[in-house]
Coordinates of N, CA and C in Angstrom, one line a residue:
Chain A
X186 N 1.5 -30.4 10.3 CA 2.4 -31.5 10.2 C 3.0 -32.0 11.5
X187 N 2.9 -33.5 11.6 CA 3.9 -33.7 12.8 C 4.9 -33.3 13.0
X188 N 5.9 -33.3 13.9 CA 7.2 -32.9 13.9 C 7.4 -33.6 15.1
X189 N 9.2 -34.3 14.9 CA 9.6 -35.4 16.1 C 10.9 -35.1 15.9
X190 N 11.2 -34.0 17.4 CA 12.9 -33.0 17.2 C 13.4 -34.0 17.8
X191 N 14.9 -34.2 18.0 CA 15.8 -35.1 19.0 C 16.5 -34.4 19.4
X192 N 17.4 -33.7 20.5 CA 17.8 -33.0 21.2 C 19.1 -32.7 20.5
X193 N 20.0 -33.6 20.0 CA 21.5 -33.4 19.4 C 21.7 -34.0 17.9
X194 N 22.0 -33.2 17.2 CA 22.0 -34.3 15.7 C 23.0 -34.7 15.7
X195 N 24.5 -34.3 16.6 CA 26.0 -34.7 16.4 C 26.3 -35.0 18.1
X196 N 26.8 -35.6 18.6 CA 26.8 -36.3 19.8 C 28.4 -37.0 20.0
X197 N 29.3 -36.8 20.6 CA 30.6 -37.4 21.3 C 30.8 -37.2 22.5
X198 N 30.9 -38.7 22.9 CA 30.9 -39.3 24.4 C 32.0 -40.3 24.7
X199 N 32.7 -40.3 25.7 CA 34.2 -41.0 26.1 C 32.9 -42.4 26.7
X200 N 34.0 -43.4 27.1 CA 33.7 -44.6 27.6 C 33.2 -44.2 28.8
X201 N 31.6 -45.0 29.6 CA 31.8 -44.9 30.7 C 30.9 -43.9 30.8
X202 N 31.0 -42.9 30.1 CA 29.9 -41.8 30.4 C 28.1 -42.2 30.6
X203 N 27.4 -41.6 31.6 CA 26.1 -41.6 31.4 C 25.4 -40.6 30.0
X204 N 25.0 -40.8 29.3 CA 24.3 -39.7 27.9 C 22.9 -40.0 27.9
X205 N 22.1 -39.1 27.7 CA 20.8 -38.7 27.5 C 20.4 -38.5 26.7
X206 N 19.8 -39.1 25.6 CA 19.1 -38.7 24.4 C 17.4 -38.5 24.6
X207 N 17.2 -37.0 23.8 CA 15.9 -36.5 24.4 C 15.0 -36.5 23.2
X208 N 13.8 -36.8 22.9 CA 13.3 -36.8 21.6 C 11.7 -36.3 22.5
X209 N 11.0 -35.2 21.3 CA 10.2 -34.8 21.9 C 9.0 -34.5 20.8
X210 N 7.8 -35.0 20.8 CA 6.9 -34.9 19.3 C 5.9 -33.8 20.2
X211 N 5.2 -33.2 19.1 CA 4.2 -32.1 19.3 C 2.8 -32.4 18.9
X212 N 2.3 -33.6 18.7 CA 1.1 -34.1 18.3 C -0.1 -34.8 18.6
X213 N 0.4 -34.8 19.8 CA -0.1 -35.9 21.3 C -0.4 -37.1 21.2
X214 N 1.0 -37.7 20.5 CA 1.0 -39.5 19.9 C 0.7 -40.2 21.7
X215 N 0.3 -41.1 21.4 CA 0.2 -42.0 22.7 C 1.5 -42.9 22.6
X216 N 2.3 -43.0 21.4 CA 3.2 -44.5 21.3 C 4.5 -43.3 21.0
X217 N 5.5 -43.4 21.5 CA 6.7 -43.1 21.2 C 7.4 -44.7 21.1
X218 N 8.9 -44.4 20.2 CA 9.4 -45.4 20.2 C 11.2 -45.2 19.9
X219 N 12.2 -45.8 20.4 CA 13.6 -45.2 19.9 C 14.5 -46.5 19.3
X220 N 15.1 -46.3 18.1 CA 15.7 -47.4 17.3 C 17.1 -46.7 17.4
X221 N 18.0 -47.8 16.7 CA 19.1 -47.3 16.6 C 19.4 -48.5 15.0
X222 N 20.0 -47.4 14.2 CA 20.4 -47.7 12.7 C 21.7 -48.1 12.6
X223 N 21.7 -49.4 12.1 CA 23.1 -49.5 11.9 C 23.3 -50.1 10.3
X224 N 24.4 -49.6 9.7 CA 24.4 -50.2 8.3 C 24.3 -51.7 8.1
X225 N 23.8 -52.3 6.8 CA 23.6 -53.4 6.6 C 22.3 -54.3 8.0
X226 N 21.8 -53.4 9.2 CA 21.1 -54.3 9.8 C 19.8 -53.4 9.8
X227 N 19.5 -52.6 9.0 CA 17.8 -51.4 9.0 C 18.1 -50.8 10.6
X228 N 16.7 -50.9 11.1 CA 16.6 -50.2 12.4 C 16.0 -51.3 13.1
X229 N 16.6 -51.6 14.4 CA 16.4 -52.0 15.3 C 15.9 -51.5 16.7
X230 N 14.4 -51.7 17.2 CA 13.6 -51.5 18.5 C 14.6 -51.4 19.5
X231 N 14.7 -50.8 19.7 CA 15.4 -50.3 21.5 C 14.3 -50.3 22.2
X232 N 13.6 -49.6 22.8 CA 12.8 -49.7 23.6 C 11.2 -48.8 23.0
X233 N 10.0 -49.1 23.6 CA 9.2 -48.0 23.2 C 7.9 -47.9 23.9
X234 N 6.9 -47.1 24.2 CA 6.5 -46.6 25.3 C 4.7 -46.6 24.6
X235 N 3.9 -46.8 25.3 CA 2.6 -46.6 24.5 C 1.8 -45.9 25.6
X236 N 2.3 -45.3 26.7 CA 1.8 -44.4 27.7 C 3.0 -43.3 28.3
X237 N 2.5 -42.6 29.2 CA 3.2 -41.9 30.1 C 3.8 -42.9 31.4
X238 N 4.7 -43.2 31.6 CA 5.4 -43.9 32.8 C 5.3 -45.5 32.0
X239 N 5.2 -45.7 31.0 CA 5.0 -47.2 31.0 C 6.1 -47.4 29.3
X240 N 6.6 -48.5 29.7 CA 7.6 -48.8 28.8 C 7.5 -49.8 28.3
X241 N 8.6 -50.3 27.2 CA 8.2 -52.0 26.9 C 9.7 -52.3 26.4
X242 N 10.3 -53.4 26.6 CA 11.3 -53.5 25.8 C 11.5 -54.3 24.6
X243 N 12.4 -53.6 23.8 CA 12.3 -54.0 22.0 C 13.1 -54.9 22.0
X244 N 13.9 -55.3 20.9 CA 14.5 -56.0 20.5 C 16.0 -56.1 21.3
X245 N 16.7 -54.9 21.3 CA 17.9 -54.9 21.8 C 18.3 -53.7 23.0
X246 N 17.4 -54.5 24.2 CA 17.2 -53.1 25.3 C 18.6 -53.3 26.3
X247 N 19.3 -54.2 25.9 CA 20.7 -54.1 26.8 C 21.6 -52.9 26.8
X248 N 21.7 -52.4 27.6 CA 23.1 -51.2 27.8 C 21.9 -50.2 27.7
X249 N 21.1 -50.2 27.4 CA 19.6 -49.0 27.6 C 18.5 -49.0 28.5
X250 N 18.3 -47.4 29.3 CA 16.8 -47.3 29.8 C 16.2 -46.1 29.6
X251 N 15.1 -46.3 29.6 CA 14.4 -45.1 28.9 C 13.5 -44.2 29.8
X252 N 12.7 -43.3 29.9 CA 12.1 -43.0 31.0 C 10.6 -41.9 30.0
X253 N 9.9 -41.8 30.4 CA 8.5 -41.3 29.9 C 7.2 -40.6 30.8
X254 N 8.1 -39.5 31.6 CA 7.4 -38.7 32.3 C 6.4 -38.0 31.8
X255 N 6.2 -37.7 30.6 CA 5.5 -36.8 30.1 C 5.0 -37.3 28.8
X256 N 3.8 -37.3 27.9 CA 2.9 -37.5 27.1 C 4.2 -37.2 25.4
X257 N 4.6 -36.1 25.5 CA 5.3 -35.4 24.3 C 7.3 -35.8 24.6
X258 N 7.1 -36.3 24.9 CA 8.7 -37.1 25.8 C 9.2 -37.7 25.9
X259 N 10.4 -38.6 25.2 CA 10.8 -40.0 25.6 C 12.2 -40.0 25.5
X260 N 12.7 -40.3 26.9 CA 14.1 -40.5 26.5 C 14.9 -41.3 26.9
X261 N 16.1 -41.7 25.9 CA 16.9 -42.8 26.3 C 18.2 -42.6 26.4
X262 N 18.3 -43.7 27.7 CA 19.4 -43.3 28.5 C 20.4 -44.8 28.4
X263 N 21.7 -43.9 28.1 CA 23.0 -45.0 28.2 C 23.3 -44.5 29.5
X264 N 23.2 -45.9 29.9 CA 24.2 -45.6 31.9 C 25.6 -45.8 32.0
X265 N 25.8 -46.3 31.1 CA 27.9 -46.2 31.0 C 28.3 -46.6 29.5
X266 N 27.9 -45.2 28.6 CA 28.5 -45.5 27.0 C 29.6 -46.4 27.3
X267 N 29.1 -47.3 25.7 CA 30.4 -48.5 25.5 C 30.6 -48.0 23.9
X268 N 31.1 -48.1 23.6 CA 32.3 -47.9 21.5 C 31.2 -49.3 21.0
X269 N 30.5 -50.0 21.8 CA 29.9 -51.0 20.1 C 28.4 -50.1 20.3
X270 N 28.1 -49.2 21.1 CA 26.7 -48.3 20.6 C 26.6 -47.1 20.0
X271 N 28.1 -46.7 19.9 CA 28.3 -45.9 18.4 C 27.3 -46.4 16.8
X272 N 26.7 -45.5 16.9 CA 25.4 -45.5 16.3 C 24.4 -44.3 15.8
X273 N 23.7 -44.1 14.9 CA 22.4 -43.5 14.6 C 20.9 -44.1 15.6
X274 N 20.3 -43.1 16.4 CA 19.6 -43.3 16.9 C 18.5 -42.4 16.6
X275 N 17.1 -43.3 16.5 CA 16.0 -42.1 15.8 C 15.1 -42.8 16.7
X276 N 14.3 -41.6 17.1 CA 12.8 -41.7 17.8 C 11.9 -41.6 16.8
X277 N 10.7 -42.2 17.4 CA 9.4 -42.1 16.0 C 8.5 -42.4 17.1
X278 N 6.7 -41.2 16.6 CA 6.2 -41.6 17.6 C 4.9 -41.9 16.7
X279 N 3.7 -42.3 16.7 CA 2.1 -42.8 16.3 C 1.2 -42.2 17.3
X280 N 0.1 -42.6 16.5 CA -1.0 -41.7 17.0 C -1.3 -43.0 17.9
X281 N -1.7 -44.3 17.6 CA -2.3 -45.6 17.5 C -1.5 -46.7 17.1
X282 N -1.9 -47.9 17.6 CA -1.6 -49.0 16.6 C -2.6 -49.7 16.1
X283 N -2.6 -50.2 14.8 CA -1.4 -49.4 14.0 C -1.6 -48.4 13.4
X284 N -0.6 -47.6 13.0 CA -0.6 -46.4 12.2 C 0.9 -46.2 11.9
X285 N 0.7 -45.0 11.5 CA 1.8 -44.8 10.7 C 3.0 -44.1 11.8
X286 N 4.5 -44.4 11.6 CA 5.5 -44.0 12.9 C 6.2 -42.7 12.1
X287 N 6.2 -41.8 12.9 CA 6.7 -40.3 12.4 C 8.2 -40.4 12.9
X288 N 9.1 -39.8 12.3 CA 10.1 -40.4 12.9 C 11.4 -39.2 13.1
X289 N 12.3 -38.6 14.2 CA 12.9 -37.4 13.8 C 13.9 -37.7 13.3
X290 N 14.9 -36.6 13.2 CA 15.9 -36.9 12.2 C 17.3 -37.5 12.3
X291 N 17.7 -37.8 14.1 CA 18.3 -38.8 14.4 C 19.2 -37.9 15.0
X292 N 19.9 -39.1 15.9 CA 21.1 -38.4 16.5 C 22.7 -39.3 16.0
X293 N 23.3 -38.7 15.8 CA 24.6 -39.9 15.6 C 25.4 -39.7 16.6
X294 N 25.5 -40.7 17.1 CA 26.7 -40.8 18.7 C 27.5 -41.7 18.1
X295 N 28.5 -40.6 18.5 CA 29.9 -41.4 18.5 C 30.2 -41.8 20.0
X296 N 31.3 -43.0 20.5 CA 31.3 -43.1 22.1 C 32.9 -43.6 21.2
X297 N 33.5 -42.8 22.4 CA 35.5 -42.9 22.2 C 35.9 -43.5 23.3
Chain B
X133 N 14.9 -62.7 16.6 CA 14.2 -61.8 16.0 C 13.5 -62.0 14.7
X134 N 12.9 -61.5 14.3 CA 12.3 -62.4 13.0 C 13.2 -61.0 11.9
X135 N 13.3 -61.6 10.8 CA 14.3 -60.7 9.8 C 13.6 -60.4 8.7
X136 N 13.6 -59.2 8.2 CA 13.7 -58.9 7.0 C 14.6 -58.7 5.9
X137 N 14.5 -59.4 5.2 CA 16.1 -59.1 3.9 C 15.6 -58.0 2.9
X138 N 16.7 -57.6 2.8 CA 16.2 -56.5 1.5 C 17.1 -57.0 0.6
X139 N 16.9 -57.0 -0.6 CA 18.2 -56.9 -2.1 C 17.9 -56.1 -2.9
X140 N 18.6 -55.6 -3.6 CA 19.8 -55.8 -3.5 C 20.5 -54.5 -2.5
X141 N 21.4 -55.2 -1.5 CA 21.2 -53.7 -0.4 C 22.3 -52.2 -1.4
X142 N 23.0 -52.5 -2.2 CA 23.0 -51.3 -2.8 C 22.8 -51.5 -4.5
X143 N 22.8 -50.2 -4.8 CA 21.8 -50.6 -6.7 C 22.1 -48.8 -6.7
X144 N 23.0 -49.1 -7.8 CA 23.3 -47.6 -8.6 C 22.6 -47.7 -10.3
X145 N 22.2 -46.9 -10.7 CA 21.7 -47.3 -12.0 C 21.6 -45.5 -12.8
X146 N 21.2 -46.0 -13.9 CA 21.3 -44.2 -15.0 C 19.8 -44.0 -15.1
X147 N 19.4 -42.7 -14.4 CA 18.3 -42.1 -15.0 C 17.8 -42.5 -16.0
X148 N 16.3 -43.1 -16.2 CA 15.2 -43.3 -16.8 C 15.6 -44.8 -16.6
X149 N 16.4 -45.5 -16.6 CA 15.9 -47.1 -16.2 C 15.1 -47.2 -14.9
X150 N 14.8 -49.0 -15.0 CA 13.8 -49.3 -14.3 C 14.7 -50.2 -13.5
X151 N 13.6 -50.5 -12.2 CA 14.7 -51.3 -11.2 C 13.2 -51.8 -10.1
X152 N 13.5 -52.9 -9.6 CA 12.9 -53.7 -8.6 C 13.8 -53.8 -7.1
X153 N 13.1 -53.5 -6.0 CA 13.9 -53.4 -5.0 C 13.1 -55.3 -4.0
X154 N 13.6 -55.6 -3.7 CA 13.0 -56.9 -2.9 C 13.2 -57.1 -1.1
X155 N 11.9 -57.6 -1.0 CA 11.8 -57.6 1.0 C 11.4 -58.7 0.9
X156 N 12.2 -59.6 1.8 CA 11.4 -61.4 2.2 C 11.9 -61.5 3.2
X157 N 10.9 -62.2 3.6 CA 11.0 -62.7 5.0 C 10.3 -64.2 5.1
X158 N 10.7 -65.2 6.1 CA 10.1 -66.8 6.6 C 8.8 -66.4 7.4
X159 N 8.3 -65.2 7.8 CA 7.4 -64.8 8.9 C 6.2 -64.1 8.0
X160 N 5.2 -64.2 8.5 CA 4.2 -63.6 8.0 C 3.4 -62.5 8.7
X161 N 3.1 -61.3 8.2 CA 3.4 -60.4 8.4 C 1.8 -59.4 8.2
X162 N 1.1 -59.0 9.6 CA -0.1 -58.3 9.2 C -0.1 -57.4 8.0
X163 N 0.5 -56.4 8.0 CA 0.7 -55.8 6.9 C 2.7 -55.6 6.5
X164 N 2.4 -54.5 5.4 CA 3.6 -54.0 4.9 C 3.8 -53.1 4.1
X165 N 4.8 -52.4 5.0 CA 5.4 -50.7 4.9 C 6.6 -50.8 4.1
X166 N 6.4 -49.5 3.5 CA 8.2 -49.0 2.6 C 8.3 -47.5 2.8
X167 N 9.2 -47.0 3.4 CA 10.1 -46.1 3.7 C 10.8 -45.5 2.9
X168 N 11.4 -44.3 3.2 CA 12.0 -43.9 2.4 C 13.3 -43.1 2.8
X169 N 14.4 -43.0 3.5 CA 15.1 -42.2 4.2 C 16.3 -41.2 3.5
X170 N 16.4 -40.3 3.1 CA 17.2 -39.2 2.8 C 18.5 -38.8 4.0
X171 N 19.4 -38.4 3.7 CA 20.5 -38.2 3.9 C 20.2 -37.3 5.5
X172 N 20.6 -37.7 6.3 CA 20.3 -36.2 7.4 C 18.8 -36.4 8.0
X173 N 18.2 -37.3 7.9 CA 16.6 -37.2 8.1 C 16.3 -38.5 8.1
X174 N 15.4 -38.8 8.5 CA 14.6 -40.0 9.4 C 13.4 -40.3 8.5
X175 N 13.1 -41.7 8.3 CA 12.4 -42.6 7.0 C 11.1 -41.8 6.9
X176 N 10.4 -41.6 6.0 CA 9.3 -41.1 5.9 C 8.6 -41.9 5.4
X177 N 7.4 -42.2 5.3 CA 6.7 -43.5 5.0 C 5.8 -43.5 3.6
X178 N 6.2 -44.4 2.7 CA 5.5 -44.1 1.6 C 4.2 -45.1 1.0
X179 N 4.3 -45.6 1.9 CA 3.2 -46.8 1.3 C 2.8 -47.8 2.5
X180 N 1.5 -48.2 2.6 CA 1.2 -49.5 3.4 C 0.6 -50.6 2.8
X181 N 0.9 -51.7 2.5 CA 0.4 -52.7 1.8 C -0.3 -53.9 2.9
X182 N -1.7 -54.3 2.9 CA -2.1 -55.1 3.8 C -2.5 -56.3 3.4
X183 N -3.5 -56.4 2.3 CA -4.0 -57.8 1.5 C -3.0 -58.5 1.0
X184 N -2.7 -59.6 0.8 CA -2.1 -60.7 0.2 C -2.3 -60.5 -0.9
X185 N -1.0 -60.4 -1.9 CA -1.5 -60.2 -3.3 C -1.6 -58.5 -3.9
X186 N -1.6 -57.8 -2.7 CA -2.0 -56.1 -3.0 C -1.2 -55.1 -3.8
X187 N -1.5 -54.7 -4.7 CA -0.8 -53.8 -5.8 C -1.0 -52.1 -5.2
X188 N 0.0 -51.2 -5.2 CA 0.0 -49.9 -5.0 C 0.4 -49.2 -5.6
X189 N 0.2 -48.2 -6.4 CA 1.0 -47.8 -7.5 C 1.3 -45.8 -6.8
X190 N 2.0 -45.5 -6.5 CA 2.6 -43.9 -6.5 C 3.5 -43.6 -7.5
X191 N 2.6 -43.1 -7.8 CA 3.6 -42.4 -9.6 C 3.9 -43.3 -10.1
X192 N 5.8 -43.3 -9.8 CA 6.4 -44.4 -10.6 C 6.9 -45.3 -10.1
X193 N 6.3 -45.5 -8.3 CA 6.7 -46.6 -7.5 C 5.4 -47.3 -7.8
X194 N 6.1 -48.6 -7.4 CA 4.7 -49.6 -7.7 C 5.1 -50.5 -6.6
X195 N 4.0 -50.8 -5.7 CA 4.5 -51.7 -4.7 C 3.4 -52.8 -4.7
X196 N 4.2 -53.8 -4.5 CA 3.3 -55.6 -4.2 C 3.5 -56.1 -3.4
X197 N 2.6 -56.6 -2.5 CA 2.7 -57.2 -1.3 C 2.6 -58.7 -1.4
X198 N 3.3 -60.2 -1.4 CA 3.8 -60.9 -1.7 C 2.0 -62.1 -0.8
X199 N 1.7 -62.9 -1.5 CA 0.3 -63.5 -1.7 C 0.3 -64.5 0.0
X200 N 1.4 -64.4 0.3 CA 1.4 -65.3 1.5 C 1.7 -64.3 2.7
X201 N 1.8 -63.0 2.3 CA 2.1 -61.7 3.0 C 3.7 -61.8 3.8
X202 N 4.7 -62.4 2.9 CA 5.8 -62.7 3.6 C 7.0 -62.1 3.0
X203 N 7.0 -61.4 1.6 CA 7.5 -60.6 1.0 C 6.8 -59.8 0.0
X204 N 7.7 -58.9 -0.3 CA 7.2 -57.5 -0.9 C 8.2 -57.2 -2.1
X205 N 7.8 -56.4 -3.2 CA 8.4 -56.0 -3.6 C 8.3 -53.9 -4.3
X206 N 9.4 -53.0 -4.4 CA 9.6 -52.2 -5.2 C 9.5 -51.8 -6.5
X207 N 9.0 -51.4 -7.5 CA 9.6 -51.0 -8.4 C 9.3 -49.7 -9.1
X208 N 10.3 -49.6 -9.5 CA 10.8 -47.5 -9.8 C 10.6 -48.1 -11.4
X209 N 9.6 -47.2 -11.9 CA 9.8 -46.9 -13.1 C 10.4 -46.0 -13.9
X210 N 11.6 -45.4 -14.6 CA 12.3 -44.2 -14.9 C 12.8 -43.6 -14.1
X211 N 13.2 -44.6 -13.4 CA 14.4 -43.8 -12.3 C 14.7 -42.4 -12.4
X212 N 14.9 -41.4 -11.7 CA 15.0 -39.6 -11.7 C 16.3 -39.8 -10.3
X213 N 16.6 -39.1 -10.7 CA 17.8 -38.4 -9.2 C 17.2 -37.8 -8.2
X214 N 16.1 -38.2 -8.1 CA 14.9 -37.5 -6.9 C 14.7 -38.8 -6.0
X215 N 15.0 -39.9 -6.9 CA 14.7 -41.3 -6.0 C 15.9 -41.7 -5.5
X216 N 16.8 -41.2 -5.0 CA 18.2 -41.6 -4.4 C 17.7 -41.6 -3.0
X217 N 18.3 -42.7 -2.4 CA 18.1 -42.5 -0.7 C 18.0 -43.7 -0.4
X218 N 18.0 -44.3 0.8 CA 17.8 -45.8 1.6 C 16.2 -45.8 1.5
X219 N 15.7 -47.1 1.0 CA 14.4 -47.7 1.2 C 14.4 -48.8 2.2
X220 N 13.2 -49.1 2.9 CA 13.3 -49.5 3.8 C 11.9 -50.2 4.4
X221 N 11.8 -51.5 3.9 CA 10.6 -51.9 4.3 C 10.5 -52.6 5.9
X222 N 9.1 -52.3 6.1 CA 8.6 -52.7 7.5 C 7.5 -53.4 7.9
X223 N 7.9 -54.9 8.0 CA 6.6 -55.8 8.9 C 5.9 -55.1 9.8
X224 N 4.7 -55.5 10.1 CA 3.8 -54.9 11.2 C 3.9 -56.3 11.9
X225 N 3.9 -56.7 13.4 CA 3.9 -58.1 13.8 C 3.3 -57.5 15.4
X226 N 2.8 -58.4 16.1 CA 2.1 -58.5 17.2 C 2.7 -59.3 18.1
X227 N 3.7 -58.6 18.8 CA 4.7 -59.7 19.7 C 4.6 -58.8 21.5
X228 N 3.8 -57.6 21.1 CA 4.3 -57.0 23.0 C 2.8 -57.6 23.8
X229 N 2.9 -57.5 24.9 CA 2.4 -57.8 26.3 C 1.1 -57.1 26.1
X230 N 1.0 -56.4 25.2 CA -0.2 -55.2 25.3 C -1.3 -55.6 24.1
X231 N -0.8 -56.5 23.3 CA -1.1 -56.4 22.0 C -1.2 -55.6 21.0
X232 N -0.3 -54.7 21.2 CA 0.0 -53.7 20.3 C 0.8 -54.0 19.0
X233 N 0.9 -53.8 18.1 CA 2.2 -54.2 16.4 C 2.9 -53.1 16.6
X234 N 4.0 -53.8 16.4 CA 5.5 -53.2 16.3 C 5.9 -53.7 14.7
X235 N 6.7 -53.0 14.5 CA 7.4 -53.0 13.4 C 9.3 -53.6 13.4
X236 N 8.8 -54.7 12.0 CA 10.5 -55.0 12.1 C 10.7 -54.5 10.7
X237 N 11.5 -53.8 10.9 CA 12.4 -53.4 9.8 C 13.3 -54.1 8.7
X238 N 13.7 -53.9 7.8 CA 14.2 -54.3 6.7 C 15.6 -54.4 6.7
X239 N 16.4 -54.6 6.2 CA 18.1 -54.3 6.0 C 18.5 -53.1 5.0
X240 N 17.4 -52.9 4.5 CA 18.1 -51.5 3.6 C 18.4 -51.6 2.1
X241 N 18.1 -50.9 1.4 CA 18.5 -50.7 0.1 C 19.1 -49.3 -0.3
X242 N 20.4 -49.2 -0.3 CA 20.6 -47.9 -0.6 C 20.7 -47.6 -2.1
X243 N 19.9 -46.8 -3.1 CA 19.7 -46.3 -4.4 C 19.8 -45.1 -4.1
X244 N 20.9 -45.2 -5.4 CA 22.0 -44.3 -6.0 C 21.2 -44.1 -7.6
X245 N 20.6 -42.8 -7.7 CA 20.6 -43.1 -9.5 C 20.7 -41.7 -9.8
X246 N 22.0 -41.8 -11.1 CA 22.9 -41.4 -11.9 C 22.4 -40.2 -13.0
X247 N 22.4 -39.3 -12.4 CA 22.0 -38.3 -13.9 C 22.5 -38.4 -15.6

C-alpha cells in the first residue's frame, strides 16, 4: 500500500514564525503535491512538484515555498506564519499524470 | 480559479434512505473524481469517471458523469452509518507549464447518516 506520513498531525505557531511542514511518501511517486482544506472551500493547490528540485505554483502559493530535495520529500514552508493560514494542510503524491493522488492524513496548524 | 460546487454541502438523513450528492461546474473537465474523506484522515479516492455520459456503480454508490463532462453526480442507495464522511469531487484540468492535469476540487459535502 502507499503510504504519505506528514511530520505533525497537531501543529501551534505564534505570528511571524518560520514553520516547516514535512510530508514524505514511500512509493517513488514522481508528482508530490500540498493543499490546504478549508471549510466550505474543498482543497485548494498550494504548490506541487513533478520532480526532484523542480516546483510549480498552484492556485494559492502566496505566504508559501516549498522545497524538493529528494524524490520521497516535499516540504512546505511558511516564512513568517500569519492567523488567516490557520488551516488543514495535506500532501498527496501520484505515480503519473494522470493518476490517482494518495494523500496523508494532514496536519492542522493553528498560527496565534 | 475555475470552481467546483458541490450540494448540498451538508445532508443528514436515517439509515436505509437514498440520497444524491451533486458537483457542477461552467468548465469542462477531462475527467472526474469523487473522494471520500473520514475524520482524522486524508480523501481516499473512490471512483474516476472520464466519458461524457459515464455510469459507475460501487455497491450502493452510483456515480454519473454529466454528458458535456461539466458536472457529476452521487448517489447512495440505503444509506448505512459506514457512509458518513466529506465527499469530495475532483476535475482533472490541464493548466501547468509542463502539461501535466491537476485537479480542482469541489466544496464538499459533508454526510451525516443516522442509525
Amino acid at each position: 500500500d502507499v503510504k504519505v506520513t506528514q511530520s505533525s498531525r497537531y501543529l501551534v505557531k505564534r505570528t511571524g514564525e518560520k514553520v516547516f511542514l514535512e510530508c514524505v511518501q514511500d512509493m517513488d511517486h514522481e508528482n508530490m503535491f500540498w493543499y490546504r482544506q478549508d471549510p466550505g472551500l474543498g482543497l485548494r493547490l498550494i504548490y506541487f512538484s513533478y520532480d526532484v528540485k523542480m516546483k510549480e505554483k498552484g492556485d494559492i502559493p502566496e505566504g508559501y515555498s516549498v522545497s524538493r530535495e529528494k524524490k520521497e520529500r516535499f516540504s512546505l514552508i511558511l516564512e513568517s506564519a500569519s492567523t488567516n493560514q490557520t488551516s488543514m494542510y495535506l500532501c498527496a503524491s501520484s505515480l503519473g499524470t494522470p493518476d490517482t493522488q494518495y494523500f496523508g492524513p494532514g496536519t492542522r496548524l493553528t498560527v496565534l | 480559479t475555475q470552481l467546483l460546487e458541490q450540494s448540498p454541502q451538508f445532508l443528514s438523513i436515517q439509515e436505509g434512505e437514498n440520497l444524491t450528492v451533486y458537483c457542477n461546474s461552467s468548465s469542462v473537465f477531462s475527467s472526474l473524481q469523487w473522494y471520500r474523506q473520514e475524520p482524522g484522515e486524508g480523501p481516499v479516492l473512490l471512483v474516476t469517471v472520464v466519458t461524457g455520459g459515464e455510469v459507475k456503480k460501487l455497491k450502493r454508490l452510483t456515480f454519473q458523469f454529466g454528458d458535456a463532462r461539466k458536472d457529476s453526480s452521487l448517489h447512495i442507495t440505503a444509506a448505512q452509518p459506514g457512509d458518513t464522511g466529506l465527499y469530495l469531487c475532483a476535475g482533472r484540468r490541464d493548466i501547468s507549464n509542463f502539461g501535466n492535469e491537476k485537479l480542482t476540487f469541489g466544496t464538499g459535502t459533508r454526510l451525516t447518516i443516522i442509525p
